């Protein structure tokens, strides 16, 4: 069920690990601080993301694709690995629940307005559990097809939006100081740090030594698409509208038209986004299951549904308030993600260095 995935497939998984919710959540947060200088925040967060990808890739290279928590346990102790696993499991449960809530909120606001939230959560969860049970290799194949659809949607998007683009909306450039740009880049950096999901995909990588390349390729692709989405939204509407719009990226889709006979393409792009967010939710549910397996050293089969139920309950009862979710994304997400996606892998890397130096010292003594 869980075969090996190639380098290109893994890089494409990184793209859909970050991009679907980033295109919905980030434009309004970035524009609030940086307005027309928002592209500079994307550049700064991409640089930080590439550094994070280097840390994650180095951990995977040094562990040779071994299960992360087992590798940490071998370098420290099984008890320490179990405690770390419990904290990381809580992190992945929380993160996956917020992804599900963002998915449900968007569908509720734009498509299925009268459908109860509980019904949406149950349907999405059942479909995603089925996806996860098919294994990461099957998900990677479907994900590759979804990514290739960009070859159709991007030209259609540019051609339909071109008459409404005004480059003067990007002026004046460099109107904000470095502090404001840095503040605007913190939340997108948190999203870029989601490349750390590779730690739990590592056992399924065909070439774990290429983990850095996988992370860098995926992040650069995400950065280009984020820049493209943000710049076109700025050129079409200007920074003031983006700050007031709930989903500025999809607002641009609403004005697409080709001639006088093709318009109202919203549902086409929303359908494509739904495909992408299903895969993102599936990737994080898979990582949550892997974290559970490595923490308690059990098989995943009986527990996928149970973990899905916990995620659904947290989604329904912990994230009912949209304002609370938005505040978390804007103010707290960076701290939480920095702790688990940066400091934990960095600590594991330093632990491995200490372990290797001690082993060499013992070899010299003997």
Short mmCIF file of C-alpha atoms in Angstrom, two decimals:
data_model
loop_
_atom_site.label_atom_id
_atom_site.label_comp_id
_atom_site.label_asym_id
_atom_site.label_seq_id
_atom_site.Cartn_x
_atom_site.Cartn_y
_atom_site.Cartn_z
CA UNK A 1 0.00 0.00 0.00
CA UNK A 2 2.79 2.44 0.89
CA UNK A 3 5.40 2.16 -1.85
CA UNK A 4 8.32 4.49 -2.44
CA UNK A 5 7.83 7.90 -4.04
CA UNK A 6 10.31 9.56 -6.36
CA UNK A 7 12.01 12.93 -6.00
CA UNK A 8 9.67 14.76 -8.39
CA UNK A 9 6.58 13.26 -6.77
CA UNK A 10 7.84 14.27 -3.33
CA UNK A 11 8.53 17.84 -4.47
CA UNK A 12 5.00 18.05 -5.86
CA UNK A 13 3.67 16.80 -2.52
CA UNK A 14 5.51 19.68 -0.83
CA UNK A 15 3.72 22.11 -3.18
CA UNK A 16 0.27 20.89 -2.20
CA UNK A 17 1.34 20.64 1.44
CA UNK A 18 1.63 24.44 1.52
CA UNK A 19 -0.13 26.12 -1.39
CA UNK A 20 -3.91 25.43 -1.05
CA UNK A 21 -4.47 27.13 2.31
CA UNK A 22 -1.68 29.67 1.71
CA UNK A 23 -3.50 31.13 -1.31
CA UNK A 24 -6.66 31.55 0.79
CA UNK A 25 -5.24 32.81 4.10
CA UNK A 26 -2.00 34.66 3.36
CA UNK A 27 -2.91 37.49 0.92
CA UNK A 28 -5.02 39.39 3.43
CA UNK A 29 -2.46 38.93 6.25
CA UNK A 30 0.51 40.00 4.14
CA UNK A 31 -1.31 42.97 2.60
CA UNK A 32 -2.43 44.21 6.02
CA UNK A 33 1.19 44.90 6.92
CA UNK A 34 2.94 45.45 3.58
CA UNK A 35 0.19 46.53 1.12
CA UNK A 36 1.74 46.95 -2.34
CA UNK A 37 5.12 45.81 -0.97
CA UNK A 38 3.65 42.38 -0.24
CA UNK A 39 5.86 40.68 -2.89
CA UNK A 40 8.91 41.66 -0.82
CA UNK A 41 7.45 39.74 2.13
CA UNK A 42 7.07 36.66 -0.09
CA UNK A 43 10.74 36.93 -1.10
CA UNK A 44 11.87 37.24 2.53
CA UNK A 45 9.72 34.31 3.68
CA UNK A 46 10.98 32.19 0.79
CA UNK A 47 14.57 32.78 1.87
CA UNK A 48 13.65 31.68 5.40
CA UNK A 49 11.77 28.69 4.00
CA UNK A 50 14.79 27.54 1.98
CA UNK A 51 16.87 27.61 5.17
CA UNK A 52 14.22 25.52 6.97
CA UNK A 53 14.17 23.09 4.05
CA UNK A 54 17.95 22.76 4.38
CA UNK A 55 17.55 21.82 8.06
CA UNK A 56 14.81 19.26 7.29
CA UNK A 57 16.75 17.83 4.36
CA UNK A 58 19.91 17.49 6.46
CA UNK A 59 18.01 15.57 9.15
CA UNK A 60 16.62 13.17 6.54
CA UNK A 61 20.03 12.74 4.90
CA UNK A 62 21.73 11.94 8.19
CA UNK A 63 18.98 9.52 9.22
CA UNK A 64 18.97 8.01 5.70
CA UNK A 65 15.19 8.20 5.61
CA UNK A 66 14.64 6.38 8.91
CA UNK A 67 11.40 7.07 10.85
CA UNK A 68 12.08 10.38 12.60
CA UNK A 69 11.02 9.52 16.15
CA UNK A 70 12.73 6.12 16.08
CA UNK A 71 15.92 7.82 14.90
CA UNK A 72 15.66 10.38 17.72
CA UNK A 73 15.09 7.51 20.17
CA UNK A 74 18.25 5.77 18.99
CA UNK A 75 20.23 8.98 19.54
CA UNK A 76 18.73 9.72 22.98
CA UNK A 77 16.32 7.29 24.63
CA UNK A 78 12.97 5.66 23.75
CA UNK A 79 11.31 7.59 26.59
CA UNK A 80 12.53 10.94 25.25
CA UNK A 81 11.35 10.01 21.76
CA UNK A 82 7.93 9.04 23.13
CA UNK A 83 7.54 12.34 24.99
CA UNK A 84 8.59 14.28 21.89
CA UNK A 85 6.17 12.19 19.84
CA UNK A 86 3.27 13.09 22.13
CA UNK A 87 3.95 16.81 21.70
CA UNK A 88 4.35 16.43 17.92
CA UNK A 89 1.17 14.36 17.73
CA UNK A 90 -0.73 17.17 19.46
CA UNK A 91 0.81 19.65 17.02
CA UNK A 92 -0.22 17.61 13.96
CA UNK A 93 -3.72 17.02 15.32
CA UNK A 94 -4.14 20.78 15.87
CA UNK A 95 -2.69 21.69 12.48
CA UNK A 96 -4.79 19.13 10.60
CA UNK A 97 -7.91 20.35 12.43
CA UNK A 98 -7.24 23.95 11.36
CA UNK A 99 -6.74 22.81 7.75
CA UNK A 100 -10.09 21.03 7.88
CA UNK A 101 -11.73 24.13 9.37
CA UNK A 102 -10.29 26.41 6.67
CA UNK A 103 -11.53 23.95 4.05
CA UNK A 104 -15.01 23.82 5.55
CA UNK A 105 -15.23 27.60 6.04
CA UNK A 106 -14.38 28.26 2.41
CA UNK A 107 -16.86 25.70 1.08
CA UNK A 108 -19.54 26.98 3.44
CA UNK A 109 -18.99 30.62 2.42
CA UNK A 110 -18.70 30.12 -1.33
CA UNK A 111 -20.38 26.91 -2.50
CA UNK A 112 -22.59 24.95 -0.10
CA UNK A 113 -24.00 27.87 1.85
CA UNK A 114 -26.97 26.05 3.38
CA UNK A 115 -25.22 22.75 4.12
CA UNK A 116 -24.57 22.16 7.86
CA UNK A 117 -20.93 22.32 8.87
CA UNK A 118 -21.13 18.91 10.56
CA UNK A 119 -22.24 17.27 7.31
CA UNK A 120 -19.34 18.89 5.42
CA UNK A 121 -16.83 17.75 8.04
CA UNK A 122 -18.09 14.15 7.99
CA UNK A 123 -18.05 13.91 4.18
CA UNK A 124 -14.60 15.48 3.82
CA UNK A 125 -13.20 13.27 6.58
CA UNK A 126 -14.59 10.02 5.13
CA UNK A 127 -13.16 10.80 1.69
CA UNK A 128 -9.78 11.75 3.14
CA UNK A 129 -9.54 8.65 5.34
CA UNK A 130 -10.16 6.55 2.23
CA UNK A 131 -7.35 8.44 0.46
CA UNK A 132 -4.91 7.90 3.33
CA UNK A 133 -5.70 4.19 3.47
CA UNK A 134 -4.63 3.89 -0.17
CA UNK A 135 -1.11 4.90 0.84
CA UNK A 136 1.24 7.77 0.12
CA UNK A 137 2.29 6.38 -3.27
CA UNK A 138 -1.28 6.52 -4.60
CA UNK A 139 -1.73 10.01 -3.16
CA UNK A 140 1.51 11.14 -4.79
CA UNK A 141 0.35 9.92 -8.20
CA UNK A 142 -2.98 11.75 -7.94
CA UNK A 143 -1.19 14.83 -6.61
CA UNK A 144 1.14 14.87 -9.64
CA UNK A 145 -1.87 14.93 -11.97
CA UNK A 146 -3.43 17.79 -10.00
CA UNK A 147 -0.20 19.81 -10.17
CA UNK A 148 0.02 19.25 -13.94
CA UNK A 149 -3.41 20.88 -14.31
CA UNK A 150 -1.63 24.19 -13.60
CA UNK A 151 -0.59 24.02 -17.26
CA UNK A 152 -4.25 24.58 -18.11
CA UNK A 153 -5.41 26.90 -15.34
CA UNK A 154 -2.56 29.45 -15.28
CA UNK A 155 -2.81 30.44 -19.00
CA UNK A 156 -6.61 30.60 -18.65
CA UNK A 157 -6.24 32.79 -15.56
CA UNK A 158 -3.76 35.19 -17.21
CA UNK A 159 -5.69 35.44 -20.48
CA UNK A 160 -9.00 36.08 -18.72
CA UNK A 161 -7.64 38.60 -16.21
CA UNK A 162 -5.26 40.51 -18.49
CA UNK A 163 -7.67 43.37 -19.41
CA UNK A 164 -8.16 44.21 -15.71
CA UNK A 165 -4.50 44.28 -14.70
CA UNK A 166 -3.05 47.69 -13.83
CA UNK A 167 0.64 47.79 -13.01
CA UNK A 168 0.26 51.18 -11.33
CA UNK A 169 -1.52 49.45 -8.44
CA UNK A 170 1.94 48.15 -7.41
CA UNK A 171 3.26 51.67 -6.90
CA UNK A 172 4.92 53.13 -4.94
CA UNK A 173 7.39 50.31 -4.33
CA UNK A 174 9.56 50.18 -1.18
CA UNK A 175 7.04 52.35 0.65
CA UNK A 176 7.29 50.28 3.87
CA UNK A 177 10.25 49.91 6.20
CA UNK A 178 12.11 46.69 6.91
CA UNK A 179 10.26 46.11 10.19
CA UNK A 180 6.88 46.12 8.44
CA UNK A 181 8.14 43.82 5.67
CA UNK A 182 9.60 41.44 8.26
CA UNK A 183 6.35 41.42 10.20
CA UNK A 184 4.43 40.67 7.00
CA UNK A 185 6.80 37.77 6.22
CA UNK A 186 6.37 35.94 9.56
CA UNK A 187 3.08 34.22 8.74
CA UNK A 188 4.13 33.10 5.24
CA UNK A 189 7.35 31.78 6.81
CA UNK A 190 5.16 29.64 9.08
CA UNK A 191 3.44 28.23 6.00
CA UNK A 192 6.80 27.61 4.29
CA UNK A 193 7.91 25.66 7.37
CA UNK A 194 5.24 23.06 6.56
CA UNK A 195 7.96 21.50 4.43
CA UNK A 196 8.81 19.76 7.74
CA UNK A 197 6.09 17.23 6.91
CA UNK A 198 8.89 15.51 4.95
CA UNK A 199 10.19 14.21 8.30
CA UNK A 200 7.25 11.80 8.39
CA UNK A 201 7.30 11.09 4.65
CA UNK A 202 11.03 10.25 4.76
CA UNK A 203 10.60 6.44 5.13
CA UNK A 204 8.72 6.45 1.82
CA UNK A 205 11.22 8.51 -0.17
CA UNK A 206 12.98 6.55 -2.88
CA UNK A 207 16.06 8.75 -2.55
CA UNK A 208 16.16 10.26 0.97
CA UNK A 209 19.59 11.76 0.27
CA UNK A 210 17.85 14.18 -2.10
CA UNK A 211 15.56 15.56 0.62
CA UNK A 212 17.12 19.04 0.42
CA UNK A 213 16.46 19.22 -3.32
CA UNK A 214 12.90 18.03 -2.74
CA UNK A 215 12.26 20.76 -0.17
CA UNK A 216 13.94 23.51 -2.18
CA UNK A 217 12.16 22.61 -5.42
CA UNK A 218 8.76 22.47 -3.75
CA UNK A 219 9.25 25.76 -1.89
CA UNK A 220 10.47 27.63 -4.97
CA UNK A 221 7.43 26.43 -6.90
CA UNK A 222 5.17 27.57 -4.04
CA UNK A 223 6.92 30.96 -3.89
CA UNK A 224 6.47 31.56 -7.62
CA UNK A 225 2.77 30.68 -7.50
CA UNK A 226 2.19 32.74 -4.35
CA UNK A 227 3.95 35.71 -5.92
CA UNK A 228 1.90 35.28 -9.09
CA UNK A 229 -1.39 35.08 -7.18
CA UNK A 230 -0.59 38.05 -4.94
CA UNK A 231 0.75 40.33 -7.69
CA UNK A 232 -2.21 39.70 -10.01
CA UNK A 233 -4.64 40.39 -7.14
CA UNK A 234 -2.80 43.65 -6.35
CA UNK A 235 -2.78 44.68 -10.00
CA UNK A 236 -6.48 43.93 -10.39
CA UNK A 237 -7.86 45.47 -7.19
CA UNK A 238 -5.12 47.33 -5.31
CA UNK A 239 -3.99 46.77 -1.70
CA UNK A 240 -6.98 48.40 -0.01
CA UNK A 241 -9.47 45.95 -1.50
CA UNK A 242 -7.31 42.95 -0.59
CA UNK A 243 -7.24 44.03 3.06
CA UNK A 244 -11.06 44.09 3.11
CA UNK A 245 -11.74 40.92 1.10
CA UNK A 246 -12.08 37.54 2.84
CA UNK A 247 -10.69 35.61 -0.16
CA UNK A 248 -8.86 38.08 -2.44
CA UNK A 249 -7.26 35.32 -4.52
CA UNK A 250 -10.68 34.06 -5.56
CA UNK A 251 -12.04 37.57 -6.02
CA UNK A 252 -9.82 37.86 -9.10
CA UNK A 253 -11.32 34.64 -10.46
CA UNK A 254 -14.75 36.25 -10.19
CA UNK A 255 -13.91 38.90 -12.81
CA UNK A 256 -12.28 36.55 -15.33
CA UNK A 257 -13.78 36.75 -18.79
CA UNK A 258 -12.71 35.71 -22.27
CA UNK A 259 -14.37 37.90 -24.86
CA UNK A 260 -18.09 38.36 -24.27
CA UNK A 261 -19.08 34.73 -24.17
CA UNK A 262 -16.95 33.02 -21.47
CA UNK A 263 -17.27 34.33 -17.95
CA UNK A 264 -18.29 33.24 -14.42
CA UNK A 265 -15.39 30.78 -14.17
CA UNK A 266 -15.42 30.81 -10.35
CA UNK A 267 -16.71 27.27 -9.97
CA UNK A 268 -14.03 25.91 -12.31
CA UNK A 269 -11.19 27.34 -10.21
CA UNK A 270 -12.92 26.51 -6.93
CA UNK A 271 -13.26 22.88 -8.07
CA UNK A 272 -9.55 22.77 -8.77
CA UNK A 273 -8.79 24.30 -5.36
CA UNK A 274 -10.98 21.64 -3.72
CA UNK A 275 -8.86 18.93 -5.36
CA UNK A 276 -5.72 20.57 -3.96
CA UNK A 277 -7.03 21.07 -0.43
CA UNK A 278 -8.21 17.45 -0.28
CA UNK A 279 -4.64 16.41 -1.00
CA UNK A 280 -3.23 18.82 1.59
CA UNK A 281 -5.62 17.53 4.22
CA UNK A 282 -4.73 13.97 3.21
CA UNK A 283 -0.99 14.62 3.47
CA UNK A 284 -1.34 16.05 6.98
CA UNK A 285 -3.66 13.25 8.10
CA UNK A 286 -1.10 10.76 6.77
CA UNK A 287 1.68 12.56 8.68
CA UNK A 288 -0.48 12.54 11.84
CA UNK A 289 -0.99 8.79 11.50
CA UNK A 290 2.75 8.28 10.95
CA UNK A 291 3.53 10.36 14.04
CA UNK A 292 1.10 8.21 16.05
CA UNK A 293 2.67 5.00 14.71
CA UNK A 294 6.20 6.11 15.55
CA UNK A 295 5.24 7.40 19.00
CA UNK A 296 3.44 4.26 20.16
CA UNK A 297 5.10 1.77 17.76
CA UNK A 298 1.84 0.36 16.46
CA UNK A 299 0.23 -0.35 13.11
CA UNK A 300 -1.77 2.50 11.61
CA UNK A 301 -4.70 0.45 10.30
CA UNK A 302 -6.96 0.50 13.39
CA UNK A 303 -6.19 4.11 14.34
CA UNK A 304 -6.65 6.18 11.16
CA UNK A 305 -10.40 6.51 11.72
CA UNK A 306 -9.95 7.28 15.44
CA UNK A 307 -7.43 10.04 14.73
CA UNK A 308 -9.77 11.40 12.06
CA UNK A 309 -12.57 11.52 14.64
CA UNK A 310 -10.38 13.51 17.06
CA UNK A 311 -9.51 15.95 14.28
CA UNK A 312 -13.18 16.34 13.34
CA UNK A 313 -14.19 17.04 16.94
CA UNK A 314 -11.44 19.63 17.37
CA UNK A 315 -12.45 21.24 14.08
CA UNK A 316 -16.09 21.47 15.14
CA UNK A 317 -15.66 22.60 18.74
CA UNK A 318 -12.24 24.28 19.10
CA UNK A 319 -12.34 26.36 15.90
CA UNK A 320 -15.99 27.40 15.69
CA UNK A 321 -15.05 31.09 15.71
CA UNK A 322 -13.66 32.38 12.42
CA UNK A 323 -12.15 35.38 14.24
CA UNK A 324 -10.29 33.07 16.62
CA UNK A 325 -8.88 31.07 13.70
CA UNK A 326 -7.85 34.26 11.89
CA UNK A 327 -6.14 35.60 15.03
CA UNK A 328 -4.29 32.32 15.45
CA UNK A 329 -3.11 32.42 11.83
CA UNK A 330 -1.99 36.02 12.13
CA UNK A 331 -0.44 36.09 15.59
CA UNK A 332 0.27 32.63 17.05
CA UNK A 333 0.90 30.29 14.14
CA UNK A 334 4.46 31.49 13.55
CA UNK A 335 5.51 30.73 17.15
CA UNK A 336 3.95 27.25 17.16
CA UNK A 337 5.29 26.32 13.73
CA UNK A 338 8.73 27.69 14.50
CA UNK A 339 8.89 25.50 17.59
CA UNK A 340 7.86 22.22 15.95
CA UNK A 341 8.97 22.72 12.33
CA UNK A 342 12.30 24.44 12.99
CA UNK A 343 13.55 24.06 16.57
CA UNK A 344 12.64 20.36 16.91
CA UNK A 345 14.47 19.29 13.69
CA UNK A 346 17.37 21.60 14.56
CA UNK A 347 17.56 20.06 18.03
CA UNK A 348 17.51 16.57 16.50
CA UNK A 349 20.36 17.59 14.21
CA UNK A 350 22.45 18.89 17.12
CA UNK A 351 21.64 15.73 19.09
CA UNK A 352 22.95 13.62 16.24
CA UNK A 353 26.17 15.65 16.14
CA UNK A 354 26.69 15.03 19.87
CA UNK A 355 25.90 11.32 19.41
CA UNK A 356 28.43 10.98 16.58
CA UNK A 357 31.16 12.83 18.48
CA UNK A 358 30.66 10.59 21.53
CA UNK A 359 30.80 7.47 19.38
CA UNK A 360 34.02 8.61 17.72
CA UNK A 361 35.51 9.37 21.13
CA UNK A 362 34.67 5.84 22.33
CA UNK A 363 36.21 4.36 19.18
CA UNK A 364 39.43 6.29 19.82
CA UNK A 365 39.51 5.13 23.44
CA UNK A 366 39.13 1.50 22.45
#
